Amino acid sequence: MTASGTHVPASTQKPVGAQAQAEDRRSLGRTDTVSENRLAASLRDAAVAAFLAGVLGFFFIGLRTDLAPGGLDIRMRWAAWITAIIVVFVGRLALNVFVFKAAHPVGEDIGAKVAGMGRAVPGLGKWLTRALFLFALVLPFFFTTFFPGRDRQFIDLAILIMTYIMLGWGLNIVVGLAGLLDLGYVAFYAVGAYSFALLAQHFEIGFWAALPLAGLLAAFWGMILGFPVLRLRGDYLAIVTLAFGEIIRVVLLNWYSFTGGPNGISGIPKPTFFGLEMSRGDDGFAAFFGIEYDPIQRFMYLYYIIFALALLTNLVTLRLRKLPIGRAWEALREDEIACRSLGINTRNTKLTAFAIGAMFGGFAGSFFATRQGFISPESFSFIESAMILAIVVLGGLGSQLGIVIASIVMIGGIEMLRNLGFLTEIFGPGFDPVQYRMLIFGLAMVLIMVWKPRGLVTTREPTAALREKKRIGADMVAQGEGH
Amino acid sequence: MASLIEMNASASAVHRRWEEDPILSVQHLTMRFGGLVAINDLSFDVGRGDITALIGPNGAGKTTVFNCVTGFYKPTEGRIVMRHGPGRQDELVRQITASGLRWKKEDGQGIFLLERMPDHEISARAKVARTFQNIRLFGGMTVLENLLVAQHNRLVVASGYSFGGILGLPTYRRAEKTAIEKAVYWLERTHLIDRADDPAADLPYGAQRRLEIARAMCTDPELLCLDEPAAGLNPRESAELNELLKFIRDNGTSVLLIEHDMGVVMEISDHIVVLDYGVKIADGDAMAVKTDPRVIAAYLGVEEEEEIDVPEVLEDVVEQVGELPGSPNTEPEPPARQPAATKRSRSRAGKGGKA
Amino acid sequence: MEYFFQQLINGLTLGSIYGLIAIGYTMVYGIIGMINFAHGDIFMIGAFISLAMFLVLTTVLGFAFLPVVLLLVLIVAMLFTSAWGWAVERVAYRPLRGSFRLAPLITAIGMSIVLQNFVQITQGARVKPLPPQIPGGITLFQGSTEAGTIVVQLSYMQIIIIVTTVVLMAAFTLIINRTSLGRAQRACEQDRKMAALLGVDVDRTISLTFVMGAALAAVAGFMFLLLYGVIDFYIGFLAGVKAFTAAVLGGIGSLPGAMLGGLLIGLIEVFWSGYFSVEYKDVAAFSILAIVLIFLPSGLLGRPEVEKV
């Protein structure tokens, strides 16, 4: 991560992301006819990067402070420091030689091919959507059939990814469609989770009865929080929503008598299937249908619940987009002042987006509570908001398919790191890939964004057409800069 | 001097619809930004069924007037009355002003006190639509979508505030069909029908200007406010714009426009109001305004005390520009050659030569 | 009354730290209009470098004369933290210059995650305690209440923090107002394209803004370490959010505003903890932010924005 060169041409205004830089590089490459120059430049650049890595890493990799009897102790880790410098040098050199300063950068063709594929195969997105949908439909059976030993783990991961897809779709209404930057979305997730947990604890209300209530409560909170702040401009809105998210978390943490404080709430009931529990007993689901009981059934059921909830979110969003309210959201994102000149009540329009987004967050929250059986404020920290927002932006604002892909890549990717046990054989038994998972997540966020600033899926489909629907390129779609 | 003003008065007495049947009355409007007085005690009327032009040098406060009328700024002082239904309705205006209501509408008549209403209500209820000096389209949405957004309020009701729409009730589908028909109507009028499915940001500049007008018309306005609609248009587009504005006027929507292009202003305006430094300096039909010495002075950048020298200045101008064909006044008296003077003034004003 | 004065002093000390971090936010926001979300973590990096440098000087090299040690630590921390600030800008923000508003925000959040986890992995997740290095202070006055005597003390540490902050503020105001760098910065704030056309090296100016912000954050981290004596990899998040709150409260883009906002947030937090409840001190700070923004959207010293139509 310290590998940053100084020789990449730094044109001031127009480059947007890596693509623009790649063009600059190519044009430079042509003027550089002698390849030796290129190698020398690469070496120099790599040396600079290595020097920088040395400087940045000195106090962190080269030194380590530790608790010791009688105060802090400091020790040198020269080997690790020098290794880091060498790794950066070699890595940067390789990148320079094969990608940045190469005459024909590796990956250029691949990138062009991938980019061209969307255009070459009309309806690629549509087919991908259908394929993903079909796979999601049969997913539990796929895993029980083909990975019987690890089906539980995979289905659990699928549930997790699906939860983030749903949260992403919910936040997409607020950020992607209405262009309101919300950094406190997790607050509504928490409201949903705590609503269900408390309702279940105090009134013994089951999951299905609590679900709409939790959604409504979250929407209600969305309105209450949104009402005073929605006239703020983009970044102010972002920081105030972040503040609200933190306030809700702090209150949950400190209001012992009501929320249980840091101990959280446990014993949250599992969802039933029309009154049937997913248990081994005689009145359980398996017994009722006369099939053999298997603990996996509970996971499969949970999976289908979140799948249905996510689908509901998606269908409602797609419908809303084609309704006047959805068009008003997108218009608001494009130009708020023009909206007001056309008689659109922008405050109510924003509030609706906020409330509907919050409602889906609340649904997802109660699902989270029932899946875990236990919730505590720890699960609703800012990092969750950041992850959901990252999924929405990386997927491509406003794109439903993009969010699916981003969730699979980001959430699935970091969870996969848990399974890289074989790496301990290379790096020794002390190596624990899990602790690198957030580091890699953060790096991936930065790299994907630099590579594709507009996200993975970048076209917008019009909501109405006279003759034919032409998809609209991302460069024209606003991201709510206007307010 | 005095004789000139008298002459103006007699010339404009012929046609004064804005006094008998004003759709909009701006009364004693004052707008201050901190210590800066952008508009000072401005009053004028906009006639129903007229095309009214608001002109004046750069920085005269024209756009500020627009922003006050359309609710984007709250005026510091003054009253802005929008009327639905014929006549001045003075009694009703007094009643509503005293009552503290924002607006009142009954059997075809309506009075709206725009300074009390928020911007979106001015468009939705008082039926005042506007365009912007810097075009404000929804660039990432198609031309058709832009026109559908403009019909938001009607469509929202038809969609049962989205509840019916989500369930896919046929009422909404019918309403959307009607909305598309209306959009198509205006797309044909503005020659944009072939671009209906293209993103608005893709259109050339002139087409974007027309689209903004079409979008404003889709809100079914009684009064259409246009902020420099001809800016940046070529002569052909400008001529088309004139035709479009006349068409809009003849179909029952009054037009109020800010414009620098005197060709457009003089050709289509029924009534011209001239502002300078936030104060009205002339008000009348094209003929009267053209010959008003204060207008000439404002446009040529002459100090008050130098007004005596106007004839000399104008003679210089006339020498350089030459006699314009179709000059309305054949008398050799200098103020009559005002068209030449106003045309030239644009370049002067551009150099910041105002006073 | 005595209690009040003690809280006032404590609040001003904490506020100075927030103010120094807030300047970094406000300068970056002023010049490129983005929330540099990783700035709080730059502060954390500064605190860690200070700690490591302090230990190197005292335990490894055996320096004993405290003023020299502290000065060296401060200088080294500022230099190395600046390098981090520069690198973050170079890697995560510069490629996205002129891109869409959300893209740099996401890379900023990503960078924040990266920095936190990098420090956690390399330095461990446990807190690092450092015993107080500058004991003692000036007793301003003593008073007795029913509960016993109360001493209002201005510790030397607090004096150092407040004096350093005032000196740095003065120096920065001079830089912004008098030097060509400051002029270039203000030009970029107004119009980056035009500044570039007039020969201002925009990239360099922005880099230097990040470097200056990081240097100030390093000072804040150093003082935080000395004042509280406990740091961990997570201190940057909350301090960052509060410092940003301070910047917004004071009016984003305004240097005196950032300082004023920092002091106010510090005071609010300390007084709330002192008189109401420690648990809800963050809630108090954030609520004040929300209230100020709703009634005074451009902050206390910010220029009011007239909506351009």
Short mmCIF file of C-alpha atoms in Angstrom, two decimals, chain A residues 212-406:
data_model
loop_
_atom_site.label_atom_id
_atom_site.label_comp_id
_atom_site.label_asym_id
_atom_site.label_seq_id
_atom_site.Cartn_x
_atom_site.Cartn_y
_atom_site.Cartn_z
CA PRO A 212 -43.67 -4.97 9.65
CA LEU A 213 -43.61 -3.21 13.00
CA ALA A 214 -39.83 -3.05 12.94
CA GLY A 215 -39.92 -1.70 9.39
CA LEU A 216 -42.47 0.94 10.32
CA LEU A 217 -40.52 1.96 13.41
CA ALA A 218 -37.35 2.32 11.37
CA ALA A 219 -39.22 4.37 8.76
CA PHE A 220 -40.64 6.50 11.55
CA TRP A 221 -37.15 7.11 12.91
CA GLY A 222 -36.02 7.90 9.40
CA MET A 223 -38.66 10.62 9.23
CA ILE A 224 -37.80 11.99 12.66
CA LEU A 225 -34.11 12.14 11.91
CA GLY A 226 -34.64 13.25 8.34
CA PHE A 227 -37.06 16.05 9.02
CA PRO A 228 -34.60 18.54 10.49
CA VAL A 229 -31.52 17.56 8.52
CA LEU A 230 -32.69 16.98 4.98
CA ARG A 231 -32.32 20.57 3.91
CA LEU A 232 -28.61 20.40 4.59
CA ARG A 233 -26.22 20.18 1.67
CA GLY A 234 -24.52 16.92 0.73
CA ASP A 235 -21.48 16.78 3.00
CA TYR A 236 -23.20 18.36 5.95
CA LEU A 237 -25.95 15.82 5.56
CA ALA A 238 -23.30 13.10 5.54
CA ILE A 239 -21.72 14.23 8.77
CA VAL A 240 -25.04 14.76 10.54
CA THR A 241 -26.29 11.32 9.55
CA LEU A 242 -23.00 9.89 10.77
CA ALA A 243 -23.53 11.73 14.04
CA PHE A 244 -27.06 10.34 14.33
CA GLY A 245 -25.78 6.84 13.72
CA GLU A 246 -23.27 7.27 16.52
CA ILE A 247 -25.86 8.83 18.84
CA ILE A 248 -28.15 5.84 18.42
CA ARG A 249 -25.29 3.47 19.09
CA VAL A 250 -24.18 5.36 22.20
CA VAL A 251 -27.74 5.41 23.51
CA LEU A 252 -28.10 1.68 22.93
CA LEU A 253 -24.83 1.17 24.71
CA ASN A 254 -25.71 3.21 27.78
CA TRP A 255 -29.41 2.73 28.33
CA TYR A 256 -28.92 -0.41 30.41
CA SER A 257 -32.46 -0.70 31.73
CA PHE A 258 -34.01 -0.73 28.27
CA THR A 259 -31.46 -2.17 25.87
CA GLY A 260 -29.25 -4.18 28.16
CA GLY A 261 -26.31 -1.91 27.41
CA PRO A 262 -23.16 -3.59 26.09
CA ASN A 263 -24.52 -6.99 27.11
CA GLY A 264 -27.15 -6.69 24.44
CA ILE A 265 -30.26 -8.79 24.19
CA SER A 266 -30.15 -12.52 23.85
CA GLY A 267 -32.67 -15.26 23.37
CA ILE A 268 -34.33 -13.64 20.40
CA PRO A 269 -36.78 -16.17 18.93
CA LYS A 270 -36.20 -17.91 15.62
CA PRO A 271 -38.68 -17.40 12.81
CA THR A 272 -41.43 -19.99 12.47
CA PHE A 273 -42.94 -21.42 9.31
CA PHE A 274 -46.66 -20.67 9.67
CA GLY A 275 -46.36 -21.44 13.36
CA LEU A 276 -44.09 -24.45 12.88
CA GLU A 277 -40.69 -24.24 14.49
CA MET A 278 -37.59 -25.37 12.69
CA SER A 279 -36.80 -27.84 15.43
CA ARG A 280 -36.49 -31.51 16.07
CA GLY A 281 -39.62 -31.77 18.21
CA ASP A 282 -42.87 -33.48 17.26
CA ASP A 283 -44.54 -30.20 16.41
CA GLY A 284 -41.57 -29.04 14.35
CA PHE A 285 -41.40 -28.38 10.65
CA ALA A 286 -39.76 -31.67 9.75
CA ALA A 287 -42.19 -33.76 11.74
CA PHE A 288 -45.19 -31.97 10.30
CA PHE A 289 -44.12 -32.58 6.74
CA GLY A 290 -42.88 -36.04 7.52
CA ILE A 291 -39.31 -35.47 6.43
CA GLU A 292 -36.22 -36.27 8.32
CA TYR A 293 -34.99 -33.50 10.60
CA ASP A 294 -31.70 -31.91 9.69
CA PRO A 295 -30.23 -28.81 11.35
CA ILE A 296 -29.48 -27.47 7.89
CA GLN A 297 -33.19 -26.94 7.31
CA ARG A 298 -33.12 -23.99 9.67
CA PHE A 299 -30.35 -22.34 7.68
CA MET A 300 -32.12 -23.02 4.42
CA TYR A 301 -35.26 -21.46 5.83
CA LEU A 302 -33.34 -18.39 7.02
CA TYR A 303 -31.77 -18.13 3.61
CA TYR A 304 -35.13 -18.12 1.88
CA ILE A 305 -36.47 -15.52 4.27
CA ILE A 306 -33.67 -13.06 3.53
CA PHE A 307 -33.86 -13.95 -0.15
CA ALA A 308 -37.54 -13.08 -0.17
CA LEU A 309 -36.95 -9.89 1.79
CA ALA A 310 -34.20 -8.84 -0.58
CA LEU A 311 -36.37 -9.63 -3.58
CA LEU A 312 -39.14 -7.55 -2.08
CA THR A 313 -36.74 -4.65 -1.66
CA ASN A 314 -35.62 -5.00 -5.23
CA LEU A 315 -39.11 -5.25 -6.69
CA VAL A 316 -40.38 -2.28 -4.72
CA THR A 317 -37.37 -0.24 -5.76
CA LEU A 318 -37.76 -1.15 -9.41
CA ARG A 319 -41.44 -0.27 -9.28
CA LEU A 320 -40.83 2.98 -7.44
CA ARG A 321 -38.27 4.04 -10.01
CA LYS A 322 -40.96 3.99 -12.67
CA LEU A 323 -43.41 5.92 -10.53
CA PRO A 324 -43.45 9.68 -10.23
CA ILE A 325 -41.85 9.52 -6.81
CA GLY A 326 -38.88 7.56 -8.16
CA ARG A 327 -38.48 9.93 -11.07
CA ALA A 328 -38.60 12.82 -8.64
CA TRP A 329 -35.82 11.17 -6.60
CA GLU A 330 -33.61 10.90 -9.61
CA ALA A 331 -34.49 14.41 -10.70
CA LEU A 332 -33.57 15.59 -7.22
CA ARG A 333 -30.21 13.93 -7.59
CA GLU A 334 -29.70 15.67 -10.91
CA ASP A 335 -30.82 19.17 -9.95
CA GLU A 336 -32.68 20.12 -6.85
CA ILE A 337 -33.38 23.71 -7.86
CA ALA A 338 -34.94 22.65 -11.13
CA CYS A 339 -37.14 20.24 -9.16
CA ARG A 340 -38.43 23.03 -7.01
CA SER A 341 -39.17 25.14 -10.06
CA LEU A 342 -41.36 22.31 -11.33
CA GLY A 343 -43.50 22.27 -8.21
CA ILE A 344 -41.92 19.25 -6.56
CA ASN A 345 -41.91 19.44 -2.79
CA THR A 346 -38.30 18.49 -2.34
CA ARG A 347 -38.45 18.11 1.42
CA ASN A 348 -41.24 15.55 1.27
CA THR A 349 -39.58 13.80 -1.63
CA LYS A 350 -36.32 13.47 0.29
CA LEU A 351 -38.17 12.39 3.39
CA THR A 352 -39.93 9.62 1.47
CA ALA A 353 -36.62 8.34 0.17
CA PHE A 354 -35.14 8.45 3.64
CA ALA A 355 -38.12 6.70 5.21
CA ILE A 356 -38.39 3.97 2.58
CA GLY A 357 -34.65 3.33 2.73
CA ALA A 358 -34.87 3.20 6.52
CA MET A 359 -37.79 0.80 6.36
CA PHE A 360 -35.81 -1.75 4.38
CA GLY A 361 -32.91 -1.24 6.77
CA GLY A 362 -35.34 -2.02 9.59
CA PHE A 363 -36.53 -5.21 7.87
CA ALA A 364 -32.94 -6.32 7.44
CA GLY A 365 -32.26 -5.44 11.08
CA SER A 366 -35.01 -7.67 12.42
CA PHE A 367 -33.80 -10.46 10.20
CA PHE A 368 -30.30 -9.97 11.60
CA ALA A 369 -31.69 -10.17 15.14
CA THR A 370 -33.59 -13.38 14.48
CA ARG A 371 -30.67 -14.98 12.68
CA GLN A 372 -28.15 -14.20 15.40
CA GLY A 373 -30.50 -14.74 18.32
CA PHE A 374 -28.38 -12.13 20.07
CA ILE A 375 -27.70 -8.47 19.37
CA SER A 376 -25.50 -5.86 20.99
CA PRO A 377 -24.51 -2.33 20.03
CA GLU A 378 -21.20 -3.65 18.78
CA SER A 379 -22.87 -4.94 15.62
CA PHE A 380 -24.02 -1.45 14.64
CA SER A 381 -20.87 0.59 14.52
CA PHE A 382 -19.92 3.07 11.83
CA ILE A 383 -17.90 0.47 9.95
CA GLU A 384 -21.17 -1.26 8.99
CA SER A 385 -22.51 1.97 7.50
CA ALA A 386 -19.23 2.42 5.67
CA MET A 387 -19.36 -1.11 4.29
CA ILE A 388 -22.92 -0.73 3.04
CA LEU A 389 -22.13 2.61 1.46
CA ALA A 390 -19.01 1.13 -0.09
CA ILE A 391 -21.08 -1.66 -1.62
CA VAL A 392 -23.52 0.83 -3.11
CA VAL A 393 -20.83 3.08 -4.53
CA LEU A 394 -18.55 0.28 -5.73
CA GLY A 395 -21.48 -1.43 -7.38
CA GLY A 396 -22.32 1.70 -9.26
CA LEU A 397 -24.78 4.18 -7.85
CA GLY A 398 -28.35 3.35 -8.64
CA SER A 399 -27.52 -0.02 -10.14
CA GLN A 400 -29.27 -2.99 -8.56
CA LEU A 401 -27.07 -5.55 -10.29
CA GLY A 402 -23.90 -3.69 -9.36
CA ILE A 403 -24.80 -3.96 -5.70
CA VAL A 404 -25.18 -7.72 -6.00
CA ILE A 405 -21.77 -8.02 -7.60
CA ALA A 406 -20.14 -5.69 -5.10
#
